[in-house]
Coordinates of C-alpha atoms and ligand atoms in Angstrom, one line a residue:
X942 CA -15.3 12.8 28.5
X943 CA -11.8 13.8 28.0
X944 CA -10.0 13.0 24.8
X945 CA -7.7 11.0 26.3
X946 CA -10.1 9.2 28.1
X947 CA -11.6 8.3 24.6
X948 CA -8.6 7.2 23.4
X949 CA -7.9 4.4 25.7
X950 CA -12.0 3.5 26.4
X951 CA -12.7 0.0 24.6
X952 CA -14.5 0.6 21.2
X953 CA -18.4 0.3 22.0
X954 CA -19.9 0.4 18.5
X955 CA -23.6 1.2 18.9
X956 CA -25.7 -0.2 15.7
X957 CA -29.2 -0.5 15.2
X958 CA -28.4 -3.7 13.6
X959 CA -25.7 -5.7 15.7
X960 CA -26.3 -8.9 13.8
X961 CA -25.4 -7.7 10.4
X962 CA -22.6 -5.7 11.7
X963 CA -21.3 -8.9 13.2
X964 CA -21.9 -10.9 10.5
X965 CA -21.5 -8.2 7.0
X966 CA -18.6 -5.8 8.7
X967 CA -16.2 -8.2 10.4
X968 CA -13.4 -6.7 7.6
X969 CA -11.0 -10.3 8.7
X970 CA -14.3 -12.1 7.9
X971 CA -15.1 -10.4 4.8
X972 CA -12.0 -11.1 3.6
X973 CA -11.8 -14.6 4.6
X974 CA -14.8 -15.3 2.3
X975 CA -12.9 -14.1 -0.6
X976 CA -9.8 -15.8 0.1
X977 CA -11.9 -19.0 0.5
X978 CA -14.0 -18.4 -2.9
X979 CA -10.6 -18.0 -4.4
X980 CA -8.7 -21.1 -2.9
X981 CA -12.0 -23.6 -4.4
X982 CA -11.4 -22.3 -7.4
X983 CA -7.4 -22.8 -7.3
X984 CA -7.8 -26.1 -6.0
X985 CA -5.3 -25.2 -2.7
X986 CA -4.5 -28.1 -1.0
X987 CA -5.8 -28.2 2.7
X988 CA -2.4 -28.2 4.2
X989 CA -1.6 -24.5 2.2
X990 CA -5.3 -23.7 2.9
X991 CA -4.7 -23.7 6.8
X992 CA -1.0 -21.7 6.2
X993 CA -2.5 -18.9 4.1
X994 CA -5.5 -18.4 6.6
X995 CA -4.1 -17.3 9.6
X996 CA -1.4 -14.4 9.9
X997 CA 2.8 -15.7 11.2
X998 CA 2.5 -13.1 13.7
X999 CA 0.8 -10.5 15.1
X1000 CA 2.1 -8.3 18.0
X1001 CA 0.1 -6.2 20.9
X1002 CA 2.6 -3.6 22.6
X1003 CA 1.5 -1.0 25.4
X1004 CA 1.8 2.3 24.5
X1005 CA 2.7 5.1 27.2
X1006 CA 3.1 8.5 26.3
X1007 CA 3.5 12.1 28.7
X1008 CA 1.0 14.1 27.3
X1009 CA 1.3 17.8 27.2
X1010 CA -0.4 18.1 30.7
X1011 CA 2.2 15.8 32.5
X1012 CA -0.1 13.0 33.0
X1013 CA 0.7 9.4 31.6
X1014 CA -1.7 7.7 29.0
X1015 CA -1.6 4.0 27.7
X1016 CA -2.2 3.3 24.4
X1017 CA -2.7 0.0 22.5
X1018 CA -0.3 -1.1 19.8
X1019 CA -1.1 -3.7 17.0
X1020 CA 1.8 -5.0 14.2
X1021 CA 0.5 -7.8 12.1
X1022 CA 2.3 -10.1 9.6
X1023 CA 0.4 -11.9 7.7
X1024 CA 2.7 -13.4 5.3
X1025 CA 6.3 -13.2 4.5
X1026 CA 7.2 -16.2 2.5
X1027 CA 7.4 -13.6 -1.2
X1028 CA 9.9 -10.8 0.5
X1029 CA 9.6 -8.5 3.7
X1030 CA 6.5 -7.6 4.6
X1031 CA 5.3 -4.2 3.7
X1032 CA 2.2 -2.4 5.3
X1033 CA 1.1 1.0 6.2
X1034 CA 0.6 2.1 10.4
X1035 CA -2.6 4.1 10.9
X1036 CA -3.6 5.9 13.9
X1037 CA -7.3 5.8 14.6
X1038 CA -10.2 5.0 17.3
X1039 CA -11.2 2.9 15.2
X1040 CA -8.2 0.1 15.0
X1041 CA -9.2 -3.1 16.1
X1042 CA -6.9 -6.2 15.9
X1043 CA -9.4 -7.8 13.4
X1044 CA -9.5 -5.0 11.5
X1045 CA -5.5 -4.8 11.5
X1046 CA -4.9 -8.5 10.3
X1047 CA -7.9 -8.0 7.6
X1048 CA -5.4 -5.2 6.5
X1049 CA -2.3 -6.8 6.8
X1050 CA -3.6 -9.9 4.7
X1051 CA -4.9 -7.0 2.1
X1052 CA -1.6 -6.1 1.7
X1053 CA 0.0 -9.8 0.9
X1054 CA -2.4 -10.2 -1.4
X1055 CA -2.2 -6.8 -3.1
X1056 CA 1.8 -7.3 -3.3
X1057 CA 1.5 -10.8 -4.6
X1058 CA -1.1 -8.9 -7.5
X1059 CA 1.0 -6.6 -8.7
X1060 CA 4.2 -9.1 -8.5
X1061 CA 6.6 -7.0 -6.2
X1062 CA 8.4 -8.8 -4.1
X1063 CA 7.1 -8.2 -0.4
X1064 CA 4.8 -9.7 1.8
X1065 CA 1.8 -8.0 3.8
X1066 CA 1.6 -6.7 7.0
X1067 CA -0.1 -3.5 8.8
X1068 CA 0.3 -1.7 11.9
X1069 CA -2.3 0.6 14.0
X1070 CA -2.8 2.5 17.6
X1071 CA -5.8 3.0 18.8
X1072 CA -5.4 6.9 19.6
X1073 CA -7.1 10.0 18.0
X1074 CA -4.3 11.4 16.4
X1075 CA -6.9 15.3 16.1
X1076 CA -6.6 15.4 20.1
X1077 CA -2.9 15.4 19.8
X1078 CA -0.4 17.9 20.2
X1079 CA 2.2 17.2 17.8
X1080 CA 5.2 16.6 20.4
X1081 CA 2.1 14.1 21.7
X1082 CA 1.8 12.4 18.6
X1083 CA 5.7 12.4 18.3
X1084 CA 6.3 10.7 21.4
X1085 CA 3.8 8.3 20.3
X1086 CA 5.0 7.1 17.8
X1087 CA 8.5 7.1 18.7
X1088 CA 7.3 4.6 21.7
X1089 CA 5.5 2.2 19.2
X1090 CA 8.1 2.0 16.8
X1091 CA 10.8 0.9 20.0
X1092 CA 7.7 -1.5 20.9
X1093 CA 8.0 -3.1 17.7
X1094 CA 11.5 -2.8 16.7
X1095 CA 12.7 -6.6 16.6
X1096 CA 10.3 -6.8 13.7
X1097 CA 11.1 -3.7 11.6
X1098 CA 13.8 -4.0 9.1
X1099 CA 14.2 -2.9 5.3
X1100 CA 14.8 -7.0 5.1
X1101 CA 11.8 -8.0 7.5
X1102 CA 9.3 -5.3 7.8
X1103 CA 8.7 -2.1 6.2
X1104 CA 5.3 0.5 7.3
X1105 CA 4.4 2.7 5.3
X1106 CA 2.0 5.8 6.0
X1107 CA -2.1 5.1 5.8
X1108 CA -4.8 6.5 7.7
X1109 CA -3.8 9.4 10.1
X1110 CA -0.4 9.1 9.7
X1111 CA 1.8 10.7 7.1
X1112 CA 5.3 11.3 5.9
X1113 CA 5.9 13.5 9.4
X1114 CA 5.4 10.3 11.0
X1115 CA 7.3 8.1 8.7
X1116 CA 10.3 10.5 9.3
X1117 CA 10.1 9.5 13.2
X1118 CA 9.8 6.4 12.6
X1119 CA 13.3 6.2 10.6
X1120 CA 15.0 8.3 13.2
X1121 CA 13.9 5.9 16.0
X1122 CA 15.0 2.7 14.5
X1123 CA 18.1 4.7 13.2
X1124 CA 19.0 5.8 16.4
X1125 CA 18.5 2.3 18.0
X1126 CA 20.7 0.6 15.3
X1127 CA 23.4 3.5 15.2
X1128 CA 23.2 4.3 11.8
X1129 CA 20.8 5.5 9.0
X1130 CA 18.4 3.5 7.6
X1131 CA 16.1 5.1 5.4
X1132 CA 15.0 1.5 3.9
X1133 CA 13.4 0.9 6.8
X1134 CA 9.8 3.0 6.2
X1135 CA 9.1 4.2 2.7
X1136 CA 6.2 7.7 2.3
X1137 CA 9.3 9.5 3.9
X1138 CA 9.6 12.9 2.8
X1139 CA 11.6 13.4 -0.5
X1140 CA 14.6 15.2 1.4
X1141 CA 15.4 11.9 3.7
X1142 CA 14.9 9.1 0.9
X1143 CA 11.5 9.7 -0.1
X1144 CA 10.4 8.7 -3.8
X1145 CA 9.5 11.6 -5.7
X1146 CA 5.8 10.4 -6.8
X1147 CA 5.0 8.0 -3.8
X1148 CA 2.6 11.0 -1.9
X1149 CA 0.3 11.0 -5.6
X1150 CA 1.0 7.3 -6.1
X1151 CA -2.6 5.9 -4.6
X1152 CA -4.4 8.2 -6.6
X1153 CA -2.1 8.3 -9.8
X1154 CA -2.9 4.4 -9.7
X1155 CA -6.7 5.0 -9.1
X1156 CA -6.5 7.0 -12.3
X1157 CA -4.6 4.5 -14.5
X1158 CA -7.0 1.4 -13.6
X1159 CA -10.6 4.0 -13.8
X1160 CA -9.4 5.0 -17.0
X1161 CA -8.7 1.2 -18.3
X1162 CA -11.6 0.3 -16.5
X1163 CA -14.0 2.9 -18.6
X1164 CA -12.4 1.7 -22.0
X1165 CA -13.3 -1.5 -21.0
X1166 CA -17.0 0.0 -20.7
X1167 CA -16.5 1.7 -23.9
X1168 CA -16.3 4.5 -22.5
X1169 CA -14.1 8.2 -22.3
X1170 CA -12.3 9.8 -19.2
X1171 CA -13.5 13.1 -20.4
X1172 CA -16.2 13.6 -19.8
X1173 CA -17.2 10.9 -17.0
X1174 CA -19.0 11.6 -14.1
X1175 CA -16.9 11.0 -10.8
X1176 CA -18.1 10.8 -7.1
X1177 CA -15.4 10.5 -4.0
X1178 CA -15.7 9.4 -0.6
X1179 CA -12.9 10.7 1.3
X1180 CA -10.6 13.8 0.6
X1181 CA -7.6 12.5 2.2
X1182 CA -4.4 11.6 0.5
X1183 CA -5.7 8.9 -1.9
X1184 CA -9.8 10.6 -2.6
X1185 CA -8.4 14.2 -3.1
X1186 CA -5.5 13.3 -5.4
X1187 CA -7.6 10.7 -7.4
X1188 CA -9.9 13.5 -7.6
X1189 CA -7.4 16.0 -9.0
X1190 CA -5.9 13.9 -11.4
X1191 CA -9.3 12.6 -12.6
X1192 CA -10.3 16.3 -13.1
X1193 CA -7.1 17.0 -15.0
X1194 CA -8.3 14.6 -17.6
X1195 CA -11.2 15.7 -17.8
X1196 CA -13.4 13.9 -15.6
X1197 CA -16.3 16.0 -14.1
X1198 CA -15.8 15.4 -10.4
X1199 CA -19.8 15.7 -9.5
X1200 CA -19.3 14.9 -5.7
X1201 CA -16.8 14.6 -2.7
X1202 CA -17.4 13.9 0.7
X1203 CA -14.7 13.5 4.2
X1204 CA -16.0 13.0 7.8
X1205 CA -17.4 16.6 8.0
X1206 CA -19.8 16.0 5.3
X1207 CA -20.3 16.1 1.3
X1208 CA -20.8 18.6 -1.4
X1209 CA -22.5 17.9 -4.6
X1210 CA -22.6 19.7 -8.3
X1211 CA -23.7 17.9 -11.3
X1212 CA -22.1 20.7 -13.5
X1213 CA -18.5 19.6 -12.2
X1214 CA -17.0 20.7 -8.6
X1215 CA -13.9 23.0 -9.0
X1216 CA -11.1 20.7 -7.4
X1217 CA -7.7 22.9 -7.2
X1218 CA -10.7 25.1 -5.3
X1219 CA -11.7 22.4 -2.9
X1220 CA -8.1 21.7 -2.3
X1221 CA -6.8 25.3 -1.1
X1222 CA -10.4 25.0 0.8
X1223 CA -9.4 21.6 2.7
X1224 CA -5.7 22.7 3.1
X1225 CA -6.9 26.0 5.2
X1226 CA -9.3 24.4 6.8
X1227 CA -9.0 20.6 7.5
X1228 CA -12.7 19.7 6.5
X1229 CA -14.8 19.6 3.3
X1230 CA -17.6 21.4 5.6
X1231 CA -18.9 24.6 5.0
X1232 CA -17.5 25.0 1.4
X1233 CA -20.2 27.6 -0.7
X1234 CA -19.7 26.9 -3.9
X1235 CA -21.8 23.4 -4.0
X1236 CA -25.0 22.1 -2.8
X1237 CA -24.2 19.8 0.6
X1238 CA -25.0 16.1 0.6
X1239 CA -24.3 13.1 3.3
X1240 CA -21.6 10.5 2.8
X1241 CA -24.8 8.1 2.5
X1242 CA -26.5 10.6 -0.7
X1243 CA -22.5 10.4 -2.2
X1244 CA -22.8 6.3 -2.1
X1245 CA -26.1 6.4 -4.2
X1246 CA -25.5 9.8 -6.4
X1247 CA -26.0 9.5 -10.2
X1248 CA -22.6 9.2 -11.6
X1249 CA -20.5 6.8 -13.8
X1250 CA -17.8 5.8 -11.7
X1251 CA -18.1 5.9 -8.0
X1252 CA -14.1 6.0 -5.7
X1253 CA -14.9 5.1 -2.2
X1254 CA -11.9 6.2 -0.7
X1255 CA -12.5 6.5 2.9
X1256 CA -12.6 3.5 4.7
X1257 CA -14.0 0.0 5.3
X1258 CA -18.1 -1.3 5.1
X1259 CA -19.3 1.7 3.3
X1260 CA -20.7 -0.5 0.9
X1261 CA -23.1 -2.8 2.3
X1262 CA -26.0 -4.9 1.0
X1263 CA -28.1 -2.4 2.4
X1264 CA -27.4 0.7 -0.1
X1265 CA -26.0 -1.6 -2.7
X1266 CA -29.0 -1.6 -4.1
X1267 CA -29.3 1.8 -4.7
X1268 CA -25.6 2.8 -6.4
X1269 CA -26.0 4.4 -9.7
X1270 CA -22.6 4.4 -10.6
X1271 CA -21.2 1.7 -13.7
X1272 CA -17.8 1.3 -11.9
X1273 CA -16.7 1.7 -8.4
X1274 CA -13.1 1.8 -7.8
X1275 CA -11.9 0.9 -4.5
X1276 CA -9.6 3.7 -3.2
X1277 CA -9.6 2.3 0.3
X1278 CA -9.4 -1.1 1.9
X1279 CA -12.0 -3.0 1.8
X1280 CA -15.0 -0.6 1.2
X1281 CA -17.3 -3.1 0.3
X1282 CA -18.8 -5.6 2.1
X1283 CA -19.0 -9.7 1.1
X1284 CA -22.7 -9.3 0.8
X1285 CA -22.3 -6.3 -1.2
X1286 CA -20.4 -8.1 -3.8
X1287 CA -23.4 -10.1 -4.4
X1288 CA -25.7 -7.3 -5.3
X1289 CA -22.9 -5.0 -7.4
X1290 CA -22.2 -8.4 -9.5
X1291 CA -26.3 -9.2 -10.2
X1292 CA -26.6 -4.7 -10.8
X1293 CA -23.7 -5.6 -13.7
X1294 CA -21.6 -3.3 -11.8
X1295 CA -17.8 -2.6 -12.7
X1296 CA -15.5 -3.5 -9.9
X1297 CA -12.1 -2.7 -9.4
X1298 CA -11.2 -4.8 -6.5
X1299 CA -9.1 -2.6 -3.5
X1300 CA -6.0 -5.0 -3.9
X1301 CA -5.7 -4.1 -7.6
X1302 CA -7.5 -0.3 -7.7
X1303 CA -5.0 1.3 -4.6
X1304 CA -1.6 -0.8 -5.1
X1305 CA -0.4 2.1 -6.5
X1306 CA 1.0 3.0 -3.1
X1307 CA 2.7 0.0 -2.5
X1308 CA 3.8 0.0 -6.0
X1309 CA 5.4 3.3 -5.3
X1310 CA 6.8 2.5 -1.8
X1311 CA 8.9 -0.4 -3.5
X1312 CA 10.0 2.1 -5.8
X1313 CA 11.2 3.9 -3.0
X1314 CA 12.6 0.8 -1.0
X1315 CA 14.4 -0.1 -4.4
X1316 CA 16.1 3.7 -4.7
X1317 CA 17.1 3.6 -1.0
X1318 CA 18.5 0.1 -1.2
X1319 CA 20.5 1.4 -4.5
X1320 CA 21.4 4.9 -3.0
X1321 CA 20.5 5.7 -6.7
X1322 CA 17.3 8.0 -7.2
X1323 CA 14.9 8.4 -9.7
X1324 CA 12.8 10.8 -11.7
X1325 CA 9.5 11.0 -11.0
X1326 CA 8.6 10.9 -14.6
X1327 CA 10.3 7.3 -14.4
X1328 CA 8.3 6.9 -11.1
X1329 CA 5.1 7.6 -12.8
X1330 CA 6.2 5.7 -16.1
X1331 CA 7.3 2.7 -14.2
X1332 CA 3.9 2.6 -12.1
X1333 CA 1.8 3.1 -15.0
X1334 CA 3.2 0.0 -16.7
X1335 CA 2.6 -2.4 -13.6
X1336 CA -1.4 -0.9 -12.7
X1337 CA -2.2 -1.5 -16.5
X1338 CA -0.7 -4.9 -17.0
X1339 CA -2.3 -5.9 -13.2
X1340 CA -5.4 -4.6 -14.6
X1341 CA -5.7 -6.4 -17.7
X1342 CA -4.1 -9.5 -15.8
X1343 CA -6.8 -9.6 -13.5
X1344 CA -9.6 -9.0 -15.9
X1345 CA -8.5 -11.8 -18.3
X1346 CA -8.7 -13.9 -15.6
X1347 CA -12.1 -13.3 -14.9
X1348 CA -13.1 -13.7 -18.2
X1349 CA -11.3 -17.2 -17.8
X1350 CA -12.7 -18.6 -15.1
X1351 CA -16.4 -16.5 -15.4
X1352 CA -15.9 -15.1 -12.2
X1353 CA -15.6 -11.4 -10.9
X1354 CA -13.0 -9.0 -10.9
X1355 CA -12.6 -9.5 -6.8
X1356 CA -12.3 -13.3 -6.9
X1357 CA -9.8 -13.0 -10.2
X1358 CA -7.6 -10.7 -7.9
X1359 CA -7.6 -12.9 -5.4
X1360 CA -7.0 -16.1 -7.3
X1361 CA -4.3 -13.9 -9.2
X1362 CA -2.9 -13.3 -5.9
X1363 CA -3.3 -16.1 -3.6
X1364 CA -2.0 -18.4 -6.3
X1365 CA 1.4 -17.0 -6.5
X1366 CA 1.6 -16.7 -2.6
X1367 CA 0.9 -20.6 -3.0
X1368 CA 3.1 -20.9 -5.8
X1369 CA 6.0 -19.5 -3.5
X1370 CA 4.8 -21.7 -0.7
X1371 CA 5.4 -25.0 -2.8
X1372 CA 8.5 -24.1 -3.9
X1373 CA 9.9 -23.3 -0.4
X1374 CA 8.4 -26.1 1.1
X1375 CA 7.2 -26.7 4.7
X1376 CA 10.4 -26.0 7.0
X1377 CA 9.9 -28.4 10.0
Ligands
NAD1567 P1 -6.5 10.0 4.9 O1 -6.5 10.0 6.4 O2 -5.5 10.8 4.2 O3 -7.9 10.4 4.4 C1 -9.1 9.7 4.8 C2 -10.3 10.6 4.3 O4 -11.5 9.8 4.5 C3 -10.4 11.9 5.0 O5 -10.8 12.9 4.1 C4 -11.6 11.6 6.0 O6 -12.3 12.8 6.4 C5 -12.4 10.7 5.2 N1 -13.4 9.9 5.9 C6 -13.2 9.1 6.9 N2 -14.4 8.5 7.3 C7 -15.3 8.9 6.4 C8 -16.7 8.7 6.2 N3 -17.3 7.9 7.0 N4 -17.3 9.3 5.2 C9 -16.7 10.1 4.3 N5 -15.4 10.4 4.5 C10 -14.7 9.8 5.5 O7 -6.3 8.4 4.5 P2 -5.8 7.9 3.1 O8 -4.4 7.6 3.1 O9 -6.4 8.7 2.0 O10 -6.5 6.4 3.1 C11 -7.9 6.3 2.7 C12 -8.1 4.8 2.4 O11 -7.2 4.4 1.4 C13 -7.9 3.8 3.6 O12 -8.7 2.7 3.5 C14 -6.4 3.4 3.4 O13 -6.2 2.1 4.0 C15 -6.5 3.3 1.9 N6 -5.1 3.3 1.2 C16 -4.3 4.3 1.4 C17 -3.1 4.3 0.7 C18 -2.1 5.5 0.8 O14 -1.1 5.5 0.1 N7 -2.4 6.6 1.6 C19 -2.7 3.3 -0.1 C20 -3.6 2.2 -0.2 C21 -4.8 2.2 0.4

């Protein structure tokens, strides 16, 4: 089959256990049971409850794009909003097989709620095409995106909606993206995407920003545990933006990064894994895969290694009641979007395990991106010492904000980010009132 006849075919997921996908891996479902855990315990009225459940908006656009060859292809668009009531909604695009309009609104309400935790003033939203950006020529994957962004233009806006790079797509992309919707409006408007390169109205910081955040909460995290950064035993899923910079900056603190997997496969040493070496490796070569300096292992071995803390930074469902089970590590902190599954939580809690929820453990990027939105709206730009400063002091306060809640109310970290977060989107909802 041709690539481009992949891209387009309808996502046929082949499982030996169809039932539990349905029911464990539905990532709008899983995150529905949290929001609903969370709004018994805040009391929400119904009327609220039934608002704060479903997205304002979600958008399906038609892609076409010439490829290389001459021929036309169709791709398949999503834009969700799923809440705008605190600010504009902010949310990253990715370009994946994978997207799936479920799996869009589960991320665009991941993102209201992850604003609303670290009190910036956005709303969430998140965009995706199904496409496989590695079969694309790069005036392919211009043309692309350059047709999505005019297919969702009415809702982009540094006042209404701002993306923001995530899986697949980068600050190349975000630079097309802010050309097109100049270009339509006439003039420049770098406000309108933020993970733009530093040169157009980028923040200095925002690329480490994920992973800088990842670092600040582990290491809070471990204190907690009574425990030291040096010294601590890290494992990594994914060595993409946020799993290779968390890694790196964990190892320049001393952490001993024991294993790191991407899609290509995994590489294990208990002794430490050299990271600047794995990151001249990946930058060569695009894939973890083949490296010689560590034993190999599978994504699956890297979930379940012996370890302290444990960053899946990947992608959704990787942690599932299945292998819960069998994790080692004392803290997992969640790189990614939802990495865990509802019936996962269950297990980690009753193991004792540590978790720092995704909302809270990799709003460092959105952190960062309002930095950015804030510099570009005040033409007036920062130092990324200031950057770093500035995102240190909102991870740490979110950190201990959310854990004193749970200590509160007796409940875990997840549901004490969520009631952190879904109270003061209701909070802003009362005070607005119901327009009718
Ligand atoms: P990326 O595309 O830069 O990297 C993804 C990495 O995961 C790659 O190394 C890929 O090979 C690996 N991977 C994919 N499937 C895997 C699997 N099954 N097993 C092992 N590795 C696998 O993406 P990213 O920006 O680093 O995003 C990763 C996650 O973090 C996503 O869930 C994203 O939504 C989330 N996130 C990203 C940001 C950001 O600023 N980039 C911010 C918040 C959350």
């Amino acid at each position: 089959m041709s690539d481009t006849a992949r891209a387009t075919e309808p996502r046929v997921l082949i499982r030996p256990d169809k039932d539990t996908f349905l029911a464990e891996e539905n990532p709008f479902e899983a995150m529905m049971e949290r929001f609903d855990h969370a709004a018994k315990l805040l009391n929400l009225d119904p009327g609220l409850y039934k608002v704060l459940r479903n997205p304002e908006k979600q958008i399906i656009v038609s892609v076409p794009v010439v490829r290389d060859s001459g021929e036309v292809e169709v791709y398949t668009g999503y834009r969700v909003l799923y809440n705008t009531s605190r600010g504009p909604a902010k949310g990253g695009i990715r370009f994946d097989l994978n997207v799936t309009l479920e799996e869009v609104k589960a991320l665009a309400a991941w993102m209201t709620w992850k604003c609303a935790l670290v009190n910036i003033p956005f709303g969430g939203s998140k965009g995706g095409v199904v496409c496989d950006p590695t079969a694309m020529s790069m005036g392919e994957l211009e043309r692309l995106t350059r047709r999505y962004t005019s297919g969702i233009i009415e809702t982009l806006g540094p006042d209404s909606d701002v993306p923001a790079p995530d899986v697949n797509t980068n600050e190349r992309v975000m630079a097309w993206i802010m050309d097109t919707y100049s270009m339509h409006k006439r003039h420049t408007v770098t406000a309108v995407v933020t993970g733009k390169p530093v040169e157009m109205g980028g923040s200095l910081g925002r690329r480490e920003a994920t992973g800088r955040g990842c670092t600040f909460v582990t290491r809070e995290a471990l204190a907690r545990l009574g425990m030291a950064l040096k010294g601590a035993r890290i494992a990594v899923q994914g060595f993409g933006n946020v799993g290779s910079i968390t890694a790196d900056l964990l190892a320049k603190e001393g952490a001993v990064i024991v294993a790191v997997a991407d899609k290509s496969g995994g590489l294990h040493n208990p002794q430490g894994l050299d990271v600047p070496d794995l990151l001249r490796w990946v930058r060569e070569r695009r894939q973890l895969a083949g490296y010689p300096k560590a034993d190999p292992i599978t994504g699956e071995e890297l979930l379940t290694t012996d370890c302290d803390v444990l960053v899946p930074a990947a992608t959704e469902n990787v942690i599932t009641r299945k292998n819960a089970p069998n994790i080692r590590a004392k803290i997992i902190c969640e790189g990614a979007n939802g990495p865990t599954t509802a019936a996962a939580d269950k297990v980690l809690e009753e193991k004792g395990i540590f978790v720092i929820p995704d909302i809270l453990a990799n709003a460092g990027g959105v952190t960062v991106s309002y930095f950015e939105w804030v510099q570009d709206r005040g033409g007036y730009f920062w130092d990324e010492e200031t950057v770093n400063r500035r995102l240190e002091s909102i991870m740490v306060k979110s950190f201990h904000d959310v854990v004193a809640l749970a200590d509160k109310h007796k409940v875990n970290t997840r549901i004490a980010a969520y009631m952190l977060a879904v109270g003061r989107v209701a909070a802003m909802h009362r005070l607005r009132g119901m327009y009718a």
